[in-house]
Every structure is written in structure tokens, then in C-alpha cells.
Amino acid sequence: MSLPIWVYFVILGIFTSAFMAIKTAKEDKEMETEWIEKEGQVYIDRMEKEKVQRGKVTVSEE
């Protein structure tokens, strides 16, 4: 006894949907990681710039 053809299409659709969901989640995670690293680098650069400016202010005050 065989299943109707539409059942096979539904099963195929479920697997395709699951695959796409996993693929999209992985891509989103990679993009989020890149964004976090970029923002972290911006923060580090800003902190280093402030440190240099504070060093100049301290030297000029003495």
C-alpha cells in the first residue's frame, strides 16, 4: 500500500523548511558574532584614544 503523492511533498517540505531554518540560524549567528567583534573593537579603540588623551592632559597639568 502506497501513500498519496501529496504526503511525500509535505514530508519533503518539512525537511526543506527544517534545513532552511538551521541554515538561516547559523548565518544569523555568524553575522551577530562579526557585529559584536566590530563593536568591541570600536570600544577598545575609543578607550585607547581616551587613555592617550588623559596621558596628555596629565603631562600638561604638571
PDB file of C-alpha atoms in Angstrom:
ATOM      1  CA  MET A   1       0.000   0.000   0.000  1.00  0.00           C
ATOM      2  CA  SER A   2       1.430   3.334  -1.063  1.00  0.00           C
ATOM      3  CA  LEU A   3       0.911   6.789   0.324  1.00  0.00           C
ATOM      4  CA  PRO A   4      -0.595   9.536  -1.830  1.00  0.00           C
ATOM      5  CA  ILE A   5       1.918  11.695  -3.672  1.00  0.00           C
ATOM      6  CA  TRP A   6       0.945  14.809  -1.699  1.00  0.00           C
ATOM      7  CA  VAL A   7       2.138  13.167   1.524  1.00  0.00           C
ATOM      8  CA  TYR A   8       5.620  12.835   0.047  1.00  0.00           C
ATOM      9  CA  PHE A   9       5.551  16.511  -0.943  1.00  0.00           C
ATOM     10  CA  VAL A  10       4.505  17.507   2.578  1.00  0.00           C
ATOM     11  CA  ILE A  11       7.335  15.460   4.089  1.00  0.00           C
ATOM     12  CA  LEU A  12       9.795  16.961   1.602  1.00  0.00           C
ATOM     13  CA  GLY A  13       8.530  20.441   2.509  1.00  0.00           C
ATOM     14  CA  ILE A  14       9.029  19.759   6.209  1.00  0.00           C
ATOM     15  CA  PHE A  15      12.624  18.651   5.667  1.00  0.00           C
ATOM     16  CA  THR A  16      13.328  21.603   3.379  1.00  0.00           C
ATOM     17  CA  SER A  17      11.883  24.008   5.932  1.00  0.00           C
ATOM     18  CA  ALA A  18      13.969  22.495   8.732  1.00  0.00           C
ATOM     19  CA  PHE A  19      17.128  22.709   6.621  1.00  0.00           C
ATOM     20  CA  MET A  20      16.482  26.358   5.753  1.00  0.00           C
ATOM     21  CA  ALA A  21      15.755  27.224   9.396  1.00  0.00           C
ATOM     22  CA  ILE A  22      19.045  25.677  10.531  1.00  0.00           C
ATOM     23  CA  LYS A  23      20.970  27.358   7.712  1.00  0.00           C
ATOM     24  CA  THR A  24      19.456  30.771   8.476  1.00  0.00           C
ATOM     25  CA  ALA A  25      20.118  30.419  12.210  1.00  0.00           C
ATOM     26  CA  LYS A  26      23.773  29.629  11.509  1.00  0.00           C
ATOM     27  CA  GLU A  27      24.146  32.630   9.186  1.00  0.00           C
ATOM     28  CA  ASP A  28      22.471  34.933  11.720  1.00  0.00           C
ATOM     29  CA  LYS A  29      24.791  33.729  14.464  1.00  0.00           C
ATOM     30  CA  GLU A  30      27.854  34.372  12.287  1.00  0.00           C
ATOM     31  CA  MET A  31      26.629  37.864  11.387  1.00  0.00           C
ATOM     32  CA  GLU A  32      25.911  38.648  15.036  1.00  0.00           C
ATOM     33  CA  THR A  33      29.374  37.448  16.057  1.00  0.00           C
ATOM     34  CA  GLU A  34      31.002  39.662  13.423  1.00  0.00           C
ATOM     35  CA  TRP A  35      28.949  42.658  14.580  1.00  0.00           C
ATOM     36  CA  ILE A  36      29.853  42.067  18.227  1.00  0.00           C
ATOM     37  CA  GLU A  37      33.554  41.802  17.355  1.00  0.00           C
ATOM     38  CA  LYS A  38      33.377  45.008  15.305  1.00  0.00           C
ATOM     39  CA  GLU A  39      31.614  46.937  18.066  1.00  0.00           C
ATOM     40  CA  GLY A  40      34.076  45.585  20.621  1.00  0.00           C
ATOM     41  CA  GLN A  41      36.984  46.809  18.528  1.00  0.00           C
ATOM     42  CA  VAL A  42      35.370  50.248  18.251  1.00  0.00           C
ATOM     43  CA  TYR A  43      35.038  50.338  22.045  1.00  0.00           C
ATOM     44  CA  ILE A  44      38.657  49.276  22.553  1.00  0.00           C
ATOM     45  CA  ASP A  45      39.867  51.920  20.088  1.00  0.00           C
ATOM     46  CA  ARG A  46      37.838  54.599  21.871  1.00  0.00           C
ATOM     47  CA  MET A  47      39.229  53.554  25.257  1.00  0.00           C
ATOM     48  CA  GLU A  48      42.808  53.649  23.947  1.00  0.00           C
ATOM     49  CA  LYS A  49      42.223  57.099  22.467  1.00  0.00           C
ATOM     50  CA  GLU A  50      40.848  58.350  25.795  1.00  0.00           C
ATOM     51  CA  LYS A  51      43.829  56.846  27.619  1.00  0.00           C
ATOM     52  CA  VAL A  52      46.230  58.707  25.335  1.00  0.00           C
ATOM     53  CA  GLN A  53      44.292  61.964  25.779  1.00  0.00           C
ATOM     54  CA  ARG A  54      44.287  61.570  29.566  1.00  0.00           C
ATOM     55  CA  GLY A  55      48.013  60.972  29.448  1.00  0.00           C
ATOM     56  CA  LYS A  56      48.499  64.237  27.544  1.00  0.00           C
ATOM     57  CA  VAL A  57      46.264  66.135  29.965  1.00  0.00           C
ATOM     58  CA  THR A  58      48.146  64.781  32.974  1.00  0.00           C
ATOM     59  CA  VAL A  59      51.516  65.709  31.481  1.00  0.00           C
ATOM     60  CA  SER A  60      50.392  69.232  30.532  1.00  0.00           C
ATOM     61  CA  GLU A  61      48.934  69.881  34.007  1.00  0.00           C
ATOM     62  CA  GLU A  62      52.240  69.128  35.762  1.00  0.00           C
TER      63      GLU A  62
END
